[in-house]
Amino acid sequence: TEIHAHRGNWAAARRAADRPISTHPPWAALQVWARAGMDLASGDLEAARARLVEFLQQSHISGSGRSLLLTRLADVELDAGQPEVASHVLQDVAPLGSAELDHPTLVAARLAHGRATADVAVLAEARDLADLRGLVPLGAKARLFLGSFDEDPERHLTDALRTFQRLGAAPWRRRAVAELRRRGLSIPRHPAPSPTLLTDTEAQIARLVHQGRPNRDIAVAVSLSVKTVEAYLSRIYLKTVCSNRLELARAI
């Protein structure tokens, strides 16, 4: 759900989100976190807030799972322009130095704290920790937020944009572009995909996409299942820095 939403593949994200919620609390927490992430990426802040608040009130989830959900709720309030509310939510998150927080949750919590308090030092710490642990998407978000607070904006926003382009994270790429434009900074050109990046099968699938063929027809043409074609397309989008079929067709 989270990956599809960040790539702008809304139909696939909603299909994944429609799966029943697990009866196992830690898995249920992750599902709610991912569904709220889809709502957040699409700009539906009310749905994200309602989903998170309802689960937090009705479940007995604790520890890192609760901190993960609270951090996402803080992100919702921050995107809604309510840093004071976000700061209040973050008071219930485990201490940032706590061993109960895994590295991704710790970085996400630091990003939320930094945004809520406009503390660029905390955002820089989050960036450095994300880089150290290989958390590439979180590192790009840290750079986006640093640039948004005018901390070397050209370098940070450009680096964030390039990473989001490479990951195919369309909603986040648009946020980075908007911040660059707001400051009158130049936007790096979208790199042209190189045919040598693709395997023979990937190149064949890309050509069929260019011809306007749906996944079911492509699967028949290349003797693969539809799910395998979808997996190939995900790799093709990543390699070509395209976020959807239309961009891929245009690039070709």
mmCIF file of C-alpha atoms in Angstrom:
data_model
loop_
_atom_site.group_PDB
_atom_site.id
_atom_site.type_symbol
_atom_site.label_atom_id
_atom_site.label_comp_id
_atom_site.label_asym_id
_atom_site.label_seq_id
_atom_site.Cartn_x
_atom_site.Cartn_y
_atom_site.Cartn_z
ATOM 1 C CA THR A 1 0.000 0.000 0.000
ATOM 2 C CA GLU A 2 2.705 2.449 1.056
ATOM 3 C CA ILE A 3 4.967 1.803 -1.958
ATOM 4 C CA HIS A 4 2.131 2.010 -4.486
ATOM 5 C CA ALA A 5 0.837 5.245 -2.920
ATOM 6 C CA HIS A 6 4.261 6.870 -2.968
ATOM 7 C CA ARG A 7 4.592 5.967 -6.651
ATOM 8 C CA GLY A 8 1.176 7.393 -7.435
ATOM 9 C CA ASN A 9 -0.261 3.973 -8.354
ATOM 10 C CA TRP A 10 -3.560 4.682 -6.628
ATOM 11 C CA ALA A 11 -5.585 1.759 -7.987
ATOM 12 C CA ALA A 12 -2.987 -0.758 -6.796
ATOM 13 C CA ALA A 13 -2.649 1.050 -3.454
ATOM 14 C CA ARG A 14 -6.403 0.896 -2.856
ATOM 15 C CA ARG A 15 -6.543 -2.791 -3.784
ATOM 16 C CA ALA A 16 -3.838 -3.497 -1.216
ATOM 17 C CA ALA A 17 -5.577 -1.303 1.358
ATOM 18 C CA ASP A 18 -8.869 -3.183 0.924
ATOM 19 C CA ARG A 19 -7.442 -6.358 2.459
ATOM 20 C CA PRO A 20 -9.011 -7.221 5.833
ATOM 21 C CA ILE A 21 -7.269 -5.856 8.909
ATOM 22 C CA SER A 22 -5.247 -8.514 10.710
ATOM 23 C CA THR A 23 -6.357 -9.797 14.109
ATOM 24 C CA HIS A 24 -2.714 -9.696 15.236
ATOM 25 C CA PRO A 25 -2.210 -6.199 16.779
ATOM 26 C CA PRO A 26 1.330 -5.502 15.462
ATOM 27 C CA TRP A 27 0.320 -6.450 11.905
ATOM 28 C CA ALA A 28 -2.929 -4.507 12.237
ATOM 29 C CA ALA A 29 -0.958 -1.435 13.323
ATOM 30 C CA LEU A 30 1.249 -1.691 10.241
ATOM 31 C CA GLN A 31 -1.800 -2.018 7.985
ATOM 32 C CA VAL A 32 -3.452 1.056 9.510
ATOM 33 C CA TRP A 33 -0.148 2.958 9.290
ATOM 34 C CA ALA A 34 0.147 2.068 5.580
ATOM 35 C CA ARG A 35 -3.488 2.921 4.817
ATOM 36 C CA ALA A 36 -3.115 6.273 6.547
ATOM 37 C CA GLY A 37 0.055 6.807 4.495
ATOM 38 C CA MET A 38 -1.979 6.267 1.327
ATOM 39 C CA ASP A 39 -4.542 8.826 2.515
ATOM 40 C CA LEU A 40 -1.754 11.241 3.428
ATOM 41 C CA ALA A 41 -0.034 10.865 0.045
ATOM 42 C CA SER A 42 -3.324 11.508 -1.765
ATOM 43 C CA GLY A 43 -4.033 14.598 0.349
ATOM 44 C CA ASP A 44 -7.026 13.111 2.180
ATOM 45 C CA LEU A 45 -5.956 14.305 5.627
ATOM 46 C CA GLU A 46 -9.382 13.809 7.222
ATOM 47 C CA ALA A 47 -9.451 10.126 6.252
ATOM 48 C CA ALA A 48 -5.895 9.599 7.496
ATOM 49 C CA ARG A 49 -6.638 11.320 10.819
ATOM 50 C CA ALA A 50 -9.882 9.402 11.384
ATOM 51 C CA ARG A 51 -8.268 6.068 10.568
ATOM 52 C CA LEU A 52 -5.361 6.605 12.969
ATOM 53 C CA VAL A 53 -7.397 8.084 15.837
ATOM 54 C CA GLU A 54 -9.977 5.288 15.682
ATOM 55 C CA PHE A 55 -7.338 2.563 15.785
ATOM 56 C CA LEU A 56 -5.358 4.215 18.581
ATOM 57 C CA GLN A 57 -8.520 4.557 20.676
ATOM 58 C CA GLN A 58 -9.803 1.036 20.102
ATOM 59 C CA SER A 59 -6.601 -1.009 20.159
ATOM 60 C CA HIS A 60 -4.201 -1.799 22.971
ATOM 61 C CA ILE A 61 -1.116 -1.457 20.788
ATOM 62 C CA SER A 62 1.913 -0.206 22.695
ATOM 63 C CA GLY A 63 5.655 0.251 22.273
ATOM 64 C CA SER A 64 7.121 0.922 18.840
ATOM 65 C CA GLY A 65 3.813 0.165 17.066
ATOM 66 C CA ARG A 66 2.014 2.919 18.965
ATOM 67 C CA SER A 67 4.915 5.323 18.428
ATOM 68 C CA LEU A 68 4.834 4.585 14.682
ATOM 69 C CA LEU A 69 1.114 5.394 14.483
ATOM 70 C CA LEU A 70 1.461 8.539 16.591
ATOM 71 C CA THR A 71 4.303 9.746 14.378
ATOM 72 C CA ARG A 72 2.121 9.296 11.311
ATOM 73 C CA LEU A 73 -0.702 11.164 13.036
ATOM 74 C CA ALA A 74 1.744 13.996 13.745
ATOM 75 C CA ASP A 75 2.641 14.023 10.029
ATOM 76 C CA VAL A 76 -1.049 14.417 9.215
ATOM 77 C CA GLU A 77 -1.354 17.400 11.562
ATOM 78 C CA LEU A 78 1.816 18.942 10.132
ATOM 79 C CA ASP A 79 0.505 18.639 6.580
ATOM 80 C CA ALA A 80 -2.723 20.223 7.856
ATOM 81 C CA GLY A 81 -0.691 23.212 9.049
ATOM 82 C CA GLN A 82 -1.116 22.476 12.750
ATOM 83 C CA PRO A 83 2.382 22.125 14.282
ATOM 84 C CA GLU A 84 1.087 22.750 17.820
ATOM 85 C CA VAL A 85 -1.302 19.787 17.544
ATOM 86 C CA ALA A 86 1.516 17.679 16.092
ATOM 87 C CA SER A 87 3.768 18.581 19.009
ATOM 88 C CA HIS A 88 1.035 17.511 21.436
ATOM 89 C CA VAL A 89 0.659 14.168 19.632
ATOM 90 C CA LEU A 90 4.406 13.589 19.734
ATOM 91 C CA GLN A 91 4.459 13.906 23.531
ATOM 92 C CA ASP A 92 3.171 10.320 23.690
ATOM 93 C CA VAL A 93 5.860 8.962 21.364
ATOM 94 C CA ALA A 94 8.618 6.973 23.083
ATOM 95 C CA PRO A 95 11.703 9.110 23.874
ATOM 96 C CA LEU A 96 13.842 9.618 20.793
ATOM 97 C CA GLY A 97 16.796 7.856 22.392
ATOM 98 C CA SER A 98 14.667 4.901 23.498
ATOM 99 C CA ALA A 99 15.798 1.416 22.540
ATOM 100 C CA GLU A 100 12.153 0.538 21.865
ATOM 101 C CA LEU A 101 12.194 2.553 18.607
ATOM 102 C CA ASP A 102 13.547 0.835 15.501
ATOM 103 C CA HIS A 103 15.654 2.958 13.155
ATOM 104 C CA PRO A 104 12.914 3.857 10.613
ATOM 105 C CA THR A 105 10.500 4.852 13.397
ATOM 106 C CA LEU A 106 13.223 6.827 15.158
ATOM 107 C CA VAL A 107 14.068 8.761 11.991
ATOM 108 C CA ALA A 108 10.379 9.376 11.218
ATOM 109 C CA ALA A 109 9.818 10.630 14.781
ATOM 110 C CA ARG A 110 12.807 12.971 14.555
ATOM 111 C CA LEU A 111 11.547 14.316 11.254
ATOM 112 C CA ALA A 112 8.153 15.022 12.814
ATOM 113 C CA HIS A 113 9.745 16.676 15.853
ATOM 114 C CA GLY A 114 11.981 18.792 13.636
ATOM 115 C CA ARG A 115 9.076 19.930 11.478
ATOM 116 C CA ALA A 116 6.810 20.653 14.443
ATOM 117 C CA THR A 117 9.434 22.797 16.182
ATOM 118 C CA ALA A 118 11.169 24.172 13.040
ATOM 119 C CA ASP A 119 14.401 22.742 14.492
ATOM 120 C CA VAL A 120 16.822 22.269 11.589
ATOM 121 C CA ALA A 121 19.376 20.617 13.905
ATOM 122 C CA VAL A 122 16.911 17.778 14.624
ATOM 123 C CA LEU A 123 16.122 17.473 10.909
ATOM 124 C CA ALA A 124 19.846 17.308 10.123
ATOM 125 C CA GLU A 125 20.270 14.550 12.735
ATOM 126 C CA ALA A 126 17.418 12.637 11.098
ATOM 127 C CA ARG A 127 19.061 13.058 7.686
ATOM 128 C CA ASP A 128 22.401 11.790 8.963
ATOM 129 C CA LEU A 129 20.851 8.796 10.717
ATOM 130 C CA ALA A 130 18.808 7.919 7.620
ATOM 131 C CA ASP A 131 21.971 8.056 5.498
ATOM 132 C CA LEU A 132 23.880 5.945 8.017
ATOM 133 C CA ARG A 133 21.191 3.250 8.083
ATOM 134 C CA GLY A 134 20.523 3.282 4.342
ATOM 135 C CA LEU A 135 16.965 4.627 4.744
ATOM 136 C CA VAL A 136 16.939 6.380 1.374
ATOM 137 C CA PRO A 137 13.307 7.610 1.239
ATOM 138 C CA LEU A 138 13.530 9.022 4.768
ATOM 139 C CA GLY A 139 16.833 10.700 3.935
ATOM 140 C CA ALA A 140 15.193 12.366 0.937
ATOM 141 C CA LYS A 141 12.282 13.547 3.104
ATOM 142 C CA ALA A 142 14.755 15.000 5.606
ATOM 143 C CA ARG A 143 16.403 16.974 2.801
ATOM 144 C CA LEU A 144 13.013 18.170 1.566
ATOM 145 C CA PHE A 145 12.085 19.436 5.028
ATOM 146 C CA LEU A 146 15.508 21.031 5.576
ATOM 147 C CA GLY A 147 15.134 22.880 2.282
ATOM 148 C CA SER A 148 11.592 23.876 3.236
ATOM 149 C CA PHE A 149 13.014 25.611 6.320
ATOM 150 C CA ASP A 150 15.534 27.434 4.093
ATOM 151 C CA GLU A 151 18.512 25.375 5.245
ATOM 152 C CA ASP A 152 20.680 25.460 2.091
ATOM 153 C CA PRO A 153 17.449 25.060 0.070
ATOM 154 C CA GLU A 154 18.944 24.675 -3.398
ATOM 155 C CA ARG A 155 21.203 21.781 -2.397
ATOM 156 C CA HIS A 156 18.749 20.003 -0.131
ATOM 157 C CA LEU A 157 15.694 20.385 -2.374
ATOM 158 C CA THR A 158 17.612 19.387 -5.499
ATOM 159 C CA ASP A 159 19.047 16.311 -3.769
ATOM 160 C CA ALA A 160 15.580 15.394 -2.501
ATOM 161 C CA LEU A 161 14.035 15.815 -5.946
ATOM 162 C CA ARG A 162 16.638 13.638 -7.617
ATOM 163 C CA THR A 163 16.142 10.872 -5.057
ATOM 164 C CA PHE A 164 12.357 11.000 -5.384
ATOM 165 C CA GLN A 165 12.750 10.839 -9.167
ATOM 166 C CA ARG A 166 15.015 7.812 -8.881
ATOM 167 C CA LEU A 167 12.567 6.079 -6.532
ATOM 168 C CA GLY A 168 9.558 6.929 -8.667
ATOM 169 C CA ALA A 169 7.950 8.656 -5.651
ATOM 170 C CA ALA A 170 5.614 10.902 -7.645
ATOM 171 C CA PRO A 171 3.753 12.704 -4.799
ATOM 172 C CA TRP A 172 7.009 13.525 -3.009
ATOM 173 C CA ARG A 173 8.668 14.586 -6.234
ATOM 174 C CA ARG A 174 5.851 17.083 -6.766
ATOM 175 C CA ARG A 175 6.381 18.485 -3.274
ATOM 176 C CA ALA A 176 10.088 19.006 -3.962
ATOM 177 C CA VAL A 177 9.327 20.698 -7.298
ATOM 178 C CA ALA A 178 6.779 22.978 -5.598
ATOM 179 C CA GLU A 179 9.336 24.038 -2.965
ATOM 180 C CA LEU A 180 11.965 24.754 -5.635
ATOM 181 C CA ARG A 181 9.479 26.837 -7.631
ATOM 182 C CA ARG A 182 8.331 28.718 -4.536
ATOM 183 C CA ARG A 183 11.904 29.903 -4.050
ATOM 184 C CA GLY A 184 12.512 30.662 -7.725
ATOM 185 C CA LEU A 185 15.192 27.952 -7.924
ATOM 186 C CA SER A 186 15.922 25.986 -11.080
ATOM 187 C CA ILE A 187 14.440 22.522 -11.407
ATOM 188 C CA PRO A 188 16.844 19.818 -12.651
ATOM 189 C CA ARG A 189 15.831 18.282 -15.936
ATOM 190 C CA HIS A 190 14.194 14.870 -15.766
ATOM 191 C CA PRO A 191 16.963 12.460 -16.832
ATOM 192 C CA ALA A 192 16.259 10.570 -20.039
ATOM 193 C CA PRO A 193 16.083 6.785 -19.537
ATOM 194 C CA SER A 194 18.770 4.711 -21.217
ATOM 195 C CA PRO A 195 17.655 1.577 -23.105
ATOM 196 C CA THR A 196 20.772 -0.194 -21.799
ATOM 197 C CA LEU A 197 19.265 -0.047 -18.288
ATOM 198 C CA LEU A 198 16.568 -2.556 -19.228
ATOM 199 C CA THR A 199 16.823 -6.301 -19.685
ATOM 200 C CA ASP A 200 15.412 -7.784 -22.890
ATOM 201 C CA THR A 201 12.139 -8.720 -21.162
ATOM 202 C CA GLU A 202 11.837 -5.302 -19.537
ATOM 203 C CA ALA A 203 12.468 -3.599 -22.879
ATOM 204 C CA GLN A 204 9.810 -5.766 -24.529
ATOM 205 C CA ILE A 205 7.265 -4.910 -21.826
ATOM 206 C CA ALA A 206 8.142 -1.211 -22.077
ATOM 207 C CA ARG A 207 7.546 -1.280 -25.841
ATOM 208 C CA LEU A 208 4.144 -2.928 -25.302
ATOM 209 C CA VAL A 209 3.250 -0.229 -22.766
ATOM 210 C CA HIS A 210 4.220 2.344 -25.381
ATOM 211 C CA GLN A 211 1.781 0.658 -27.767
ATOM 212 C CA GLY A 212 -1.005 1.171 -25.230
ATOM 213 C CA ARG A 213 -1.420 -2.506 -24.384
ATOM 214 C CA PRO A 214 -3.012 -3.316 -20.976
ATOM 215 C CA ASN A 215 -1.213 -5.597 -18.531
ATOM 216 C CA ARG A 216 -3.404 -8.604 -19.360
ATOM 217 C CA ASP A 217 -2.476 -8.369 -23.063
ATOM 218 C CA ILE A 218 1.183 -7.824 -22.191
ATOM 219 C CA ALA A 219 1.133 -10.940 -19.985
ATOM 220 C CA VAL A 220 -0.139 -13.031 -22.887
ATOM 221 C CA ALA A 221 2.407 -11.532 -25.299
ATOM 222 C CA VAL A 222 5.411 -12.270 -23.071
ATOM 223 C CA SER A 223 4.049 -15.531 -21.575
ATOM 224 C CA LEU A 224 4.017 -14.270 -17.982
ATOM 225 C CA SER A 225 1.346 -13.818 -15.336
ATOM 226 C CA VAL A 226 -0.267 -10.426 -14.839
ATOM 227 C CA LYS A 227 1.313 -10.165 -11.377
ATOM 228 C CA THR A 228 4.752 -10.839 -12.844
ATOM 229 C CA VAL A 229 4.190 -8.146 -15.463
ATOM 230 C CA GLU A 230 3.246 -5.727 -12.672
ATOM 231 C CA ALA A 231 6.471 -6.631 -10.848
ATOM 232 C CA TYR A 232 8.461 -6.020 -14.040
ATOM 233 C CA LEU A 233 6.740 -2.656 -14.493
ATOM 234 C CA SER A 234 7.723 -1.624 -10.959
ATOM 235 C CA ARG A 235 11.374 -2.342 -11.805
ATOM 236 C CA ILE A 236 11.058 -0.540 -15.144
ATOM 237 C CA TYR A 237 9.609 2.562 -13.455
ATOM 238 C CA LEU A 238 12.446 2.531 -10.936
ATOM 239 C CA LYS A 239 15.135 2.167 -13.603
ATOM 240 C CA THR A 240 13.695 4.771 -15.961
ATOM 241 C CA VAL A 241 12.687 7.264 -13.242
ATOM 242 C CA CYS A 242 9.097 7.184 -14.534
ATOM 243 C CA SER A 243 6.199 7.040 -12.108
ATOM 244 C CA ASN A 244 3.434 5.692 -14.382
ATOM 245 C CA ARG A 245 2.608 4.269 -17.823
ATOM 246 C CA LEU A 246 2.074 7.666 -19.410
ATOM 247 C CA GLU A 247 5.498 8.930 -18.354
ATOM 248 C CA LEU A 248 7.104 5.689 -19.556
ATOM 249 C CA ALA A 249 5.368 5.946 -22.937
ATOM 250 C CA ARG A 250 6.464 9.556 -23.323
ATOM 251 C CA ALA A 251 10.048 8.680 -22.370
ATOM 252 C CA ILE A 252 10.114 5.929 -24.978
#
